[in-house]
mmCIF file of N, CA and C in Angstrom:
data_model
loop_
_atom_site.group_PDB
_atom_site.id
_atom_site.type_symbol
_atom_site.label_atom_id
_atom_site.label_comp_id
_atom_site.label_asym_id
_atom_site.label_seq_id
_atom_site.Cartn_x
_atom_site.Cartn_y
_atom_site.Cartn_z
ATOM 1 N N UNK A 7 -37.223 -132.459 6.717
ATOM 2 C CA UNK A 7 -38.469 -133.013 6.714
ATOM 3 C C UNK A 7 -39.378 -131.824 6.650
ATOM 4 N N UNK A 8 -40.697 -132.070 6.058
ATOM 5 C CA UNK A 8 -41.435 -131.018 5.866
ATOM 6 C C UNK A 8 -42.849 -131.543 6.300
ATOM 7 N N UNK A 9 -43.810 -130.944 6.939
ATOM 8 C CA UNK A 9 -44.995 -131.386 7.114
ATOM 9 C C UNK A 9 -45.968 -130.347 6.754
ATOM 10 N N UNK A 10 -47.188 -130.743 6.046
ATOM 11 C CA UNK A 10 -48.225 -129.766 5.621
ATOM 12 C C UNK A 10 -49.505 -130.368 5.984
ATOM 13 N N UNK A 11 -50.368 -129.291 6.378
ATOM 14 C CA UNK A 11 -51.792 -129.412 6.998
ATOM 15 C C UNK A 11 -52.634 -128.178 6.194
ATOM 16 N N UNK A 12 -53.448 -128.890 5.274
ATOM 17 C CA UNK A 12 -54.464 -128.028 4.891
ATOM 18 C C UNK A 12 -55.849 -127.688 5.731
ATOM 19 N N UNK A 13 -56.277 -126.319 5.357
ATOM 20 C CA UNK A 13 -57.482 -126.271 5.975
ATOM 21 C C UNK A 13 -58.211 -125.203 5.190
ATOM 22 N N UNK A 14 -59.534 -125.030 5.249
ATOM 23 C CA UNK A 14 -60.210 -124.039 4.835
ATOM 24 C C UNK A 14 -61.204 -124.435 3.383
ATOM 25 N N UNK A 15 -61.117 -125.796 3.170
ATOM 26 C CA UNK A 15 -62.052 -126.204 2.381
ATOM 27 C C UNK A 15 -63.672 -126.103 2.718
ATOM 28 N N UNK A 16 -64.473 -126.291 1.605
ATOM 29 C CA UNK A 16 -66.083 -126.112 2.009
ATOM 30 C C UNK A 16 -66.683 -126.179 0.719
ATOM 31 N N UNK A 17 -68.008 -125.935 0.889
ATOM 32 C CA UNK A 17 -69.012 -125.764 -0.310
ATOM 33 C C UNK A 17 -69.377 -124.373 -0.368
ATOM 34 N N UNK A 18 -69.515 -124.053 -1.735
ATOM 35 C CA UNK A 18 -69.932 -122.615 -2.032
ATOM 36 C C UNK A 18 -70.496 -122.715 -3.414
ATOM 37 N N UNK A 19 -71.295 -121.590 -3.722
ATOM 38 C CA UNK A 19 -72.080 -121.452 -4.973
ATOM 39 C C UNK A 19 -71.074 -120.997 -5.951
ATOM 40 N N UNK A 20 -71.314 -121.060 -7.273
ATOM 41 C CA UNK A 20 -70.550 -120.601 -8.244
ATOM 42 C C UNK A 20 -70.357 -119.143 -8.136
ATOM 43 N N UNK A 21 -69.474 -118.733 -8.378
ATOM 44 C CA UNK A 21 -68.921 -117.229 -8.296
ATOM 45 C C UNK A 21 -68.639 -116.517 -6.884
ATOM 46 N N UNK A 22 -68.542 -117.511 -6.118
ATOM 47 C CA UNK A 22 -68.249 -117.265 -4.515
ATOM 48 C C UNK A 22 -66.743 -117.363 -4.363
ATOM 49 N N UNK A 23 -66.243 -117.300 -3.313
ATOM 50 C CA UNK A 23 -64.875 -117.339 -3.149
ATOM 51 C C UNK A 23 -64.507 -118.212 -1.828
ATOM 52 N N UNK A 24 -63.301 -118.551 -1.753
ATOM 53 C CA UNK A 24 -62.872 -119.641 -0.728
ATOM 54 C C UNK A 24 -61.400 -119.217 -0.490
ATOM 55 N N UNK A 25 -60.890 -119.266 0.839
ATOM 56 C CA UNK A 25 -59.359 -119.220 1.077
ATOM 57 C C UNK A 25 -58.971 -120.444 1.522
ATOM 58 N N UNK A 26 -58.041 -121.179 1.043
ATOM 59 C CA UNK A 26 -57.301 -122.417 1.738
ATOM 60 C C UNK A 26 -55.960 -121.954 2.302
ATOM 61 N N UNK A 27 -55.936 -122.443 3.515
ATOM 62 C CA UNK A 27 -54.471 -122.363 4.092
ATOM 63 C C UNK A 27 -53.748 -123.687 4.337
ATOM 64 N N UNK A 28 -52.590 -123.674 4.343
ATOM 65 C CA UNK A 28 -51.558 -124.664 4.630
ATOM 66 C C UNK A 28 -50.692 -124.359 5.643
ATOM 67 N N UNK A 29 -50.656 -124.892 6.678
ATOM 68 C CA UNK A 29 -49.634 -124.973 7.730
ATOM 69 C C UNK A 29 -48.302 -125.548 7.072
ATOM 70 N N UNK A 30 -47.392 -124.805 7.156
ATOM 71 C CA UNK A 30 -45.907 -125.426 6.571
ATOM 72 C C UNK A 30 -45.064 -125.464 7.815
ATOM 73 N N UNK A 31 -44.484 -126.642 8.095
ATOM 74 C CA UNK A 31 -43.376 -127.118 8.944
ATOM 75 C C UNK A 31 -42.256 -127.452 8.040
ATOM 76 N N UNK A 32 -41.191 -126.665 8.192
ATOM 77 C CA UNK A 32 -39.982 -126.906 7.148
ATOM 78 C C UNK A 32 -38.877 -126.089 7.843
ATOM 79 N N UNK A 33 -37.789 -126.716 7.321
ATOM 80 C CA UNK A 33 -36.456 -126.122 7.637
ATOM 81 C C UNK A 33 -36.279 -124.614 7.112
ATOM 82 N N UNK A 34 -35.957 -123.611 7.943
ATOM 83 C CA UNK A 34 -36.034 -122.233 7.201
ATOM 84 C C UNK A 34 -34.632 -122.046 6.678
ATOM 85 N N UNK A 35 -33.626 -122.970 6.660
ATOM 86 C CA UNK A 35 -32.443 -122.423 6.171
ATOM 87 C C UNK A 35 -32.280 -123.261 4.640
ATOM 88 N N UNK A 36 -33.246 -123.728 4.264
ATOM 89 C CA UNK A 36 -33.502 -124.500 2.870
ATOM 90 C C UNK A 36 -34.299 -123.518 2.049
ATOM 91 N N UNK A 37 -34.283 -123.769 0.825
ATOM 92 C CA UNK A 37 -35.343 -123.191 -0.144
ATOM 93 C C UNK A 37 -36.285 -124.110 -0.802
ATOM 94 N N UNK A 38 -37.544 -123.882 -0.746
ATOM 95 C CA UNK A 38 -38.534 -124.628 -1.199
ATOM 96 C C UNK A 38 -39.368 -124.068 -2.380
ATOM 97 N N UNK A 39 -39.867 -124.919 -3.271
ATOM 98 C CA UNK A 39 -41.012 -124.494 -4.175
ATOM 99 C C UNK A 39 -42.489 -125.079 -3.157
ATOM 100 N N UNK A 40 -43.133 -124.105 -3.200
ATOM 101 C CA UNK A 40 -44.539 -124.627 -2.412
ATOM 102 C C UNK A 40 -45.909 -124.551 -3.398
ATOM 103 N N UNK A 41 -46.621 -125.444 -3.422
ATOM 104 C CA UNK A 41 -47.727 -125.433 -4.455
ATOM 105 C C UNK A 41 -48.963 -126.039 -4.247
ATOM 106 N N UNK A 42 -49.835 -125.574 -4.940
ATOM 107 C CA UNK A 42 -51.209 -126.449 -4.770
ATOM 108 C C UNK A 42 -51.678 -127.357 -5.954
ATOM 109 N N UNK A 43 -52.211 -128.239 -5.650
ATOM 110 C CA UNK A 43 -52.610 -129.077 -6.673
ATOM 111 C C UNK A 43 -54.064 -129.578 -6.419
ATOM 112 N N UNK A 44 -54.659 -130.127 -7.398
ATOM 113 C CA UNK A 44 -56.135 -130.633 -7.139
ATOM 114 C C UNK A 44 -56.157 -131.576 -7.794
ATOM 115 N N UNK A 45 -57.216 -132.681 -7.412
ATOM 116 C CA UNK A 45 -57.782 -133.673 -8.133
ATOM 117 C C UNK A 45 -59.194 -134.003 -8.042
ATOM 118 N N UNK A 46 -59.757 -133.922 -9.088
ATOM 119 C CA UNK A 46 -61.530 -134.170 -9.257
ATOM 120 C C UNK A 46 -61.618 -135.705 -9.281
ATOM 121 N N UNK A 47 -62.546 -136.118 -8.927
ATOM 122 C CA UNK A 47 -62.907 -137.632 -9.182
ATOM 123 C C UNK A 47 -62.961 -138.083 -10.571
ATOM 124 N N UNK A 48 -62.159 -138.910 -11.062
ATOM 125 C CA UNK A 48 -62.070 -139.714 -12.402
ATOM 126 C C UNK A 48 -61.006 -138.777 -13.125
ATOM 127 N N UNK A 49 -60.604 -137.779 -12.576
ATOM 128 C CA UNK A 49 -59.360 -137.035 -13.367
ATOM 129 C C UNK A 49 -58.006 -137.134 -12.787
ATOM 130 N N UNK A 50 -57.158 -136.744 -13.377
ATOM 131 C CA UNK A 50 -55.669 -136.860 -12.901
ATOM 132 C C UNK A 50 -55.409 -135.452 -12.009
ATOM 133 N N UNK A 51 -54.637 -135.504 -11.325
ATOM 134 C CA UNK A 51 -54.229 -134.771 -10.444
ATOM 135 C C UNK A 51 -53.300 -133.529 -11.312
ATOM 136 N N UNK A 52 -53.930 -132.312 -10.976
ATOM 137 C CA UNK A 52 -53.290 -131.081 -11.759
ATOM 138 C C UNK A 52 -52.919 -129.923 -10.864
ATOM 139 N N UNK A 53 -51.573 -129.370 -11.393
ATOM 140 C CA UNK A 53 -51.242 -128.168 -10.604
ATOM 141 C C UNK A 53 -52.025 -127.315 -10.696
ATOM 142 N N UNK A 54 -51.986 -126.244 -9.522
ATOM 143 C CA UNK A 54 -53.028 -124.990 -9.768
ATOM 144 C C UNK A 54 -52.016 -123.859 -9.586
ATOM 145 N N UNK A 55 -51.167 -123.834 -8.804
ATOM 146 C CA UNK A 55 -50.264 -122.746 -8.424
ATOM 147 C C UNK A 55 -49.010 -123.163 -7.759
ATOM 148 N N UNK A 56 -48.101 -122.023 -8.017
ATOM 149 C CA UNK A 56 -46.726 -122.346 -7.186
ATOM 150 C C UNK A 56 -46.239 -121.140 -6.511
ATOM 151 N N UNK A 57 -45.511 -121.176 -5.648
ATOM 152 C CA UNK A 57 -44.689 -120.040 -5.047
ATOM 153 C C UNK A 57 -43.420 -120.273 -4.463
ATOM 154 N N UNK A 58 -42.478 -119.527 -4.785
ATOM 155 C CA UNK A 58 -41.093 -120.096 -4.215
ATOM 156 C C UNK A 58 -40.826 -119.383 -2.878
ATOM 157 N N UNK A 59 -40.242 -119.959 -2.190
ATOM 158 C CA UNK A 59 -40.160 -119.561 -0.663
ATOM 159 C C UNK A 59 -39.158 -118.412 -0.493
ATOM 160 N N UNK A 60 -38.292 -118.190 -1.332
ATOM 161 C CA UNK A 60 -37.365 -116.901 -1.436
ATOM 162 C C UNK A 60 -37.788 -116.022 -2.800
ATOM 163 N N UNK A 61 -38.297 -115.067 -2.349
ATOM 164 C CA UNK A 61 -38.635 -114.047 -3.620
ATOM 165 C C UNK A 61 -40.284 -114.093 -4.154
ATOM 166 N N UNK A 62 -41.066 -115.061 -3.763
ATOM 167 C CA UNK A 62 -42.371 -114.809 -3.879
ATOM 168 C C UNK A 62 -42.653 -115.089 -5.273
ATOM 169 N N UNK A 63 -41.834 -115.720 -6.213
ATOM 170 C CA UNK A 63 -42.160 -115.881 -7.839
ATOM 171 C C UNK A 63 -43.481 -116.724 -7.825
ATOM 172 N N UNK A 64 -44.298 -116.651 -8.489
ATOM 173 C CA UNK A 64 -45.554 -117.161 -8.582
ATOM 174 C C UNK A 64 -45.610 -117.854 -10.162
ATOM 175 N N UNK A 65 -46.627 -119.085 -10.151
ATOM 176 C CA UNK A 65 -46.877 -119.449 -11.333
ATOM 177 C C UNK A 65 -48.393 -120.049 -11.149
ATOM 178 N N UNK A 66 -49.315 -119.903 -12.449
ATOM 179 C CA UNK A 66 -50.615 -120.572 -12.313
ATOM 180 C C UNK A 66 -51.026 -121.614 -13.293
ATOM 181 N N UNK A 67 -51.871 -122.131 -13.144
ATOM 182 C CA UNK A 67 -52.326 -122.982 -14.331
ATOM 183 C C UNK A 67 -53.364 -122.146 -14.957
ATOM 184 N N UNK A 68 -53.430 -122.142 -16.431
ATOM 185 C CA UNK A 68 -54.144 -121.343 -17.472
ATOM 186 C C UNK A 68 -55.509 -121.321 -16.831
ATOM 187 N N UNK A 69 -56.019 -122.515 -16.258
ATOM 188 C CA UNK A 69 -57.550 -122.610 -15.999
ATOM 189 C C UNK A 69 -57.961 -121.680 -14.656
ATOM 190 N N UNK A 70 -56.896 -121.150 -13.905
ATOM 191 C CA UNK A 70 -57.202 -120.295 -12.590
ATOM 192 C C UNK A 70 -56.523 -118.949 -12.782
ATOM 193 N N UNK A 71 -55.798 -118.614 -13.698
ATOM 194 C CA UNK A 71 -55.243 -117.386 -13.981
ATOM 195 C C UNK A 71 -56.328 -116.372 -13.923
ATOM 196 N N UNK A 72 -56.130 -115.132 -12.990
ATOM 197 C CA UNK A 72 -57.002 -114.239 -12.635
ATOM 198 C C UNK A 72 -58.105 -114.380 -11.813
ATOM 199 N N UNK A 73 -58.151 -115.461 -11.292
ATOM 200 C CA UNK A 73 -59.244 -115.938 -10.359
ATOM 201 C C UNK A 73 -58.612 -116.484 -8.883
ATOM 202 N N UNK A 74 -57.543 -117.109 -9.110
ATOM 203 C CA UNK A 74 -56.657 -117.733 -7.837
ATOM 204 C C UNK A 74 -55.604 -116.809 -7.566
ATOM 205 N N UNK A 75 -55.293 -116.924 -6.428
ATOM 206 C CA UNK A 75 -53.805 -115.971 -5.751
ATOM 207 C C UNK A 75 -53.267 -116.835 -4.704
ATOM 208 N N UNK A 76 -51.835 -117.327 -5.124
ATOM 209 C CA UNK A 76 -51.107 -118.017 -4.196
ATOM 210 C C UNK A 76 -50.298 -116.847 -3.221
ATOM 211 N N UNK A 77 -50.236 -117.120 -2.110
ATOM 212 C CA UNK A 77 -49.523 -116.489 -1.278
ATOM 213 C C UNK A 77 -48.877 -116.926 -0.043
ATOM 214 N N UNK A 78 -47.889 -116.480 0.683
ATOM 215 C CA UNK A 78 -47.225 -117.169 1.725
ATOM 216 C C UNK A 78 -46.989 -116.030 2.737
ATOM 217 N N UNK A 79 -47.107 -116.497 4.026
ATOM 218 C CA UNK A 79 -46.828 -115.667 5.286
ATOM 219 C C UNK A 79 -45.707 -116.276 6.095
ATOM 220 N N UNK A 80 -44.508 -116.049 5.666
ATOM 221 C CA UNK A 80 -43.258 -116.535 6.204
ATOM 222 C C UNK A 80 -43.434 -116.718 7.819
ATOM 223 N N UNK A 81 -43.825 -115.443 8.403
ATOM 224 C CA UNK A 81 -43.818 -115.273 9.679
ATOM 225 C C UNK A 81 -44.878 -116.187 10.418
ATOM 226 N N UNK A 82 -46.174 -116.526 9.681
ATOM 227 C CA UNK A 82 -46.757 -117.716 10.231
ATOM 228 C C UNK A 82 -46.595 -119.106 9.481
ATOM 229 N N UNK A 83 -45.771 -119.126 8.782
ATOM 230 C CA UNK A 83 -45.473 -120.378 8.177
ATOM 231 C C UNK A 83 -46.591 -120.919 7.590
ATOM 232 N N UNK A 84 -47.455 -120.088 6.854
ATOM 233 C CA UNK A 84 -48.610 -120.485 6.142
ATOM 234 C C UNK A 84 -48.586 -120.371 4.606
ATOM 235 N N UNK A 85 -48.884 -121.219 3.839
ATOM 236 C CA UNK A 85 -49.292 -120.908 2.431
ATOM 237 C C UNK A 85 -50.736 -120.687 2.208
ATOM 238 N N UNK A 86 -51.285 -119.813 1.345
ATOM 239 C CA UNK A 86 -52.469 -119.465 1.157
ATOM 240 C C UNK A 86 -52.995 -119.794 -0.485
ATOM 241 N N UNK A 87 -54.184 -120.221 -0.738
ATOM 242 C CA UNK A 87 -54.644 -119.868 -2.129
ATOM 243 C C UNK A 87 -55.910 -119.371 -1.874
ATOM 244 N N UNK A 88 -56.102 -118.099 -2.512
ATOM 245 C CA UNK A 88 -57.284 -117.437 -2.404
ATOM 246 C C UNK A 88 -58.007 -117.627 -3.625
ATOM 247 N N UNK A 89 -59.274 -118.090 -3.627
ATOM 248 C CA UNK A 89 -60.030 -118.623 -4.955
ATOM 249 C C UNK A 89 -61.178 -117.615 -5.056
ATOM 250 N N UNK A 90 -61.384 -116.930 -6.097
ATOM 251 C CA UNK A 90 -62.602 -116.096 -6.403
ATOM 252 C C UNK A 90 -63.094 -116.656 -7.600
ATOM 253 N N UNK A 91 -64.462 -116.050 -8.003
ATOM 254 C CA UNK A 91 -65.055 -116.448 -9.102
ATOM 255 C C UNK A 91 -65.142 -117.930 -9.366
ATOM 256 N N UNK A 92 -65.391 -118.707 -8.148
ATOM 257 C CA UNK A 92 -65.481 -120.182 -8.425
ATOM 258 C C UNK A 92 -66.165 -120.649 -9.375
ATOM 259 N N UNK A 93 -65.989 -121.681 -10.068
ATOM 260 C CA UNK A 93 -66.893 -122.529 -10.846
ATOM 261 C C UNK A 93 -67.075 -124.056 -10.414
ATOM 262 N N UNK A 94 -68.031 -124.593 -10.964
ATOM 263 C CA UNK A 94 -68.143 -125.874 -10.796
ATOM 264 C C UNK A 94 -66.922 -126.937 -11.041
ATOM 265 N N UNK A 95 -66.339 -126.378 -12.094
ATOM 266 C CA UNK A 95 -65.238 -127.221 -12.573
ATOM 267 C C UNK A 95 -64.031 -127.074 -11.671
ATOM 268 N N UNK A 96 -64.320 -126.430 -10.578
ATOM 269 C CA UNK A 96 -63.057 -125.989 -9.579
ATOM 270 C C UNK A 96 -63.279 -127.073 -8.489
ATOM 271 N N UNK A 97 -64.286 -127.657 -8.495
ATOM 272 C CA UNK A 97 -64.532 -128.818 -7.505
ATOM 273 C C UNK A 97 -63.654 -129.831 -7.581
ATOM 274 N N UNK A 98 -62.912 -130.109 -6.459
ATOM 275 C CA UNK A 98 -61.820 -131.127 -6.195
ATOM 276 C C UNK A 98 -61.334 -131.326 -4.929
ATOM 277 N N UNK A 99 -60.425 -132.171 -4.796
ATOM 278 C CA UNK A 99 -59.736 -132.217 -3.382
ATOM 279 C C UNK A 99 -58.353 -131.537 -3.560
ATOM 280 N N UNK A 100 -58.229 -130.586 -2.914
ATOM 281 C CA UNK A 100 -56.981 -129.702 -3.188
ATOM 282 C C UNK A 100 -56.160 -130.101 -2.023
ATOM 283 N N UNK A 101 -54.785 -130.253 -2.599
ATOM 284 C CA UNK A 101 -53.409 -130.667 -1.868
ATOM 285 C C UNK A 101 -52.612 -129.294 -1.766
ATOM 286 N N UNK A 102 -51.914 -129.152 -0.643
ATOM 287 C CA UNK A 102 -50.598 -128.333 -0.672
ATOM 288 C C UNK A 102 -49.395 -129.095 -0.736
ATOM 289 N N UNK A 103 -48.378 -128.806 -1.528
ATOM 290 C CA UNK A 103 -47.329 -129.721 -1.560
ATOM 291 C C UNK A 103 -46.024 -128.735 -1.441
ATOM 292 N N UNK A 104 -44.916 -129.656 -1.265
ATOM 293 C CA UNK A 104 -43.461 -128.897 -1.142
ATOM 294 C C UNK A 104 -42.357 -129.801 -1.859
ATOM 295 N N UNK A 105 -41.460 -129.080 -2.189
ATOM 296 C CA UNK A 105 -40.179 -129.686 -2.538
ATOM 297 C C UNK A 105 -38.937 -128.926 -2.617
ATOM 298 N N UNK A 106 -37.962 -129.586 -2.173
ATOM 299 C CA UNK A 106 -36.741 -128.519 -1.834
ATOM 300 C C UNK A 106 -36.181 -128.429 -3.375
ATOM 301 N N UNK A 107 -35.996 -127.023 -3.741
ATOM 302 C CA UNK A 107 -35.726 -126.755 -5.257
ATOM 303 C C UNK A 107 -34.968 -125.455 -5.217
ATOM 304 N N UNK A 108 -34.339 -125.162 -6.317
ATOM 305 C CA UNK A 108 -33.535 -123.817 -6.709
ATOM 306 C C UNK A 108 -34.641 -122.858 -7.167
ATOM 307 N N UNK A 109 -35.676 -123.282 -7.458
ATOM 308 C CA UNK A 109 -36.866 -122.408 -8.198
ATOM 309 C C UNK A 109 -37.914 -123.299 -8.572
ATOM 310 N N UNK A 110 -39.183 -122.556 -8.822
ATOM 311 C CA UNK A 110 -40.281 -123.360 -9.099
ATOM 312 C C UNK A 110 -40.260 -123.713 -10.662
ATOM 313 N N UNK A 111 -39.578 -123.565 -11.366
ATOM 314 C CA UNK A 111 -39.648 -123.553 -13.016
ATOM 315 C C UNK A 111 -39.978 -124.991 -13.192
ATOM 316 N N UNK A 112 -40.828 -125.223 -13.953
ATOM 317 C CA UNK A 112 -41.221 -126.379 -14.612
ATOM 318 C C UNK A 112 -41.906 -127.528 -13.669
ATOM 319 N N UNK A 113 -42.231 -126.928 -12.303
ATOM 320 C CA UNK A 113 -42.698 -127.781 -11.394
ATOM 321 C C UNK A 113 -44.187 -128.053 -11.183
ATOM 322 N N UNK A 114 -44.826 -126.880 -11.904
ATOM 323 C CA UNK A 114 -46.439 -126.925 -11.916
ATOM 324 C C UNK A 114 -46.854 -128.039 -12.585
ATOM 325 N N UNK A 115 -46.336 -128.346 -13.706
ATOM 326 C CA UNK A 115 -46.944 -129.302 -14.699
ATOM 327 C C UNK A 115 -47.072 -130.718 -14.184
ATOM 328 N N UNK A 116 -46.196 -131.261 -13.016
ATOM 329 C CA UNK A 116 -46.395 -132.868 -12.670
ATOM 330 C C UNK A 116 -46.256 -132.869 -11.207
ATOM 331 N N UNK A 117 -47.241 -133.611 -10.568
ATOM 332 C CA UNK A 117 -47.006 -133.905 -8.993
ATOM 333 C C UNK A 117 -45.702 -134.910 -8.801
ATOM 334 N N UNK A 118 -45.271 -135.406 -9.901
ATOM 335 C CA UNK A 118 -44.204 -136.334 -9.586
ATOM 336 C C UNK A 118 -42.931 -135.815 -9.129
ATOM 337 N N UNK A 119 -42.812 -134.572 -9.237
ATOM 338 C CA UNK A 119 -41.389 -133.903 -8.784
ATOM 339 C C UNK A 119 -41.576 -133.631 -7.288
ATOM 340 N N UNK A 120 -42.887 -133.692 -6.641
ATOM 341 C CA UNK A 120 -42.861 -132.984 -5.307
ATOM 342 C C UNK A 120 -42.931 -134.310 -4.319
ATOM 343 N N UNK A 121 -42.136 -134.240 -3.273
ATOM 344 C CA UNK A 121 -42.119 -135.341 -2.337
ATOM 345 C C UNK A 121 -42.829 -135.228 -0.833
ATOM 346 N N UNK A 122 -43.320 -133.904 -0.740
ATOM 347 C CA UNK A 122 -44.256 -133.579 0.665
ATOM 348 C C UNK A 122 -45.618 -133.220 0.013
ATOM 349 N N UNK A 123 -46.516 -133.876 0.751
ATOM 350 C CA UNK A 123 -47.797 -133.529 0.502
ATOM 351 C C UNK A 123 -48.744 -133.389 1.813
ATOM 352 N N UNK A 124 -49.686 -132.566 1.736
ATOM 353 C CA UNK A 124 -50.611 -132.513 2.843
ATOM 354 C C UNK A 124 -51.813 -133.539 2.578
ATOM 355 N N UNK A 125 -52.723 -133.726 3.489
ATOM 356 C CA UNK A 125 -53.768 -134.795 3.468
ATOM 357 C C UNK A 125 -54.718 -134.215 2.499
ATOM 358 N N UNK A 126 -55.093 -133.047 2.238
ATOM 359 C CA UNK A 126 -56.204 -132.788 1.209
ATOM 360 C C UNK A 126 -57.072 -131.907 1.808
ATOM 361 N N UNK A 127 -57.996 -130.921 1.105
ATOM 362 C CA UNK A 127 -59.186 -130.504 1.854
ATOM 363 C C UNK A 127 -60.150 -130.331 0.615
ATOM 364 N N UNK A 128 -61.276 -130.630 0.759
ATOM 365 C CA UNK A 128 -62.335 -130.616 -0.276
ATOM 366 C C UNK A 128 -62.963 -129.212 -0.629
ATOM 367 N N UNK A 129 -62.985 -129.058 -1.846
ATOM 368 C CA UNK A 129 -63.614 -127.766 -2.342
ATOM 369 C C UNK A 129 -64.706 -128.076 -3.058
ATOM 370 N N UNK A 130 -66.193 -127.687 -2.827
ATOM 371 C CA UNK A 130 -67.087 -128.057 -3.684
ATOM 372 C C UNK A 130 -67.634 -126.814 -4.302
ATOM 373 N N UNK A 131 -68.033 -126.669 -5.540
ATOM 374 C CA UNK A 131 -68.586 -125.553 -5.876
ATOM 375 C C UNK A 131 -69.929 -125.984 -6.785
ATOM 376 N N UNK A 132 -71.181 -125.300 -6.317
ATOM 377 C CA UNK A 132 -72.400 -125.770 -6.943
ATOM 378 C C UNK A 132 -73.069 -124.684 -7.831
ATOM 379 N N UNK A 133 -73.458 -125.001 -8.811
ATOM 380 C CA UNK A 133 -74.109 -124.090 -9.797
ATOM 381 C C UNK A 133 -75.371 -123.516 -9.306
#
């Protein structure tokens, strides 16, 4: 069983930064892919970034490469998403997610493979 609780959302002007956190409660003897997804009003949910619990391999959506950084602090059981150079198009409800897996390969493209989700945190970027 995995429990996820996001925090750190808010409102910021374009060009600003925010850091999202996700408290992760999980079994430490299993391997998971952890990820961030977002969903804007009227749009489908999209994958933003993933990181594997063993080895820190990361993957990013093209739309956020070079601006967002996903990381994890295993000592604090926390997943992070550092978001820099924010744009109005980044406005969305952001979710952290987890799935037990041998790697994160192929998992960024769809949320349907993921079986644990947080409640979401709102990020609003104004122009």
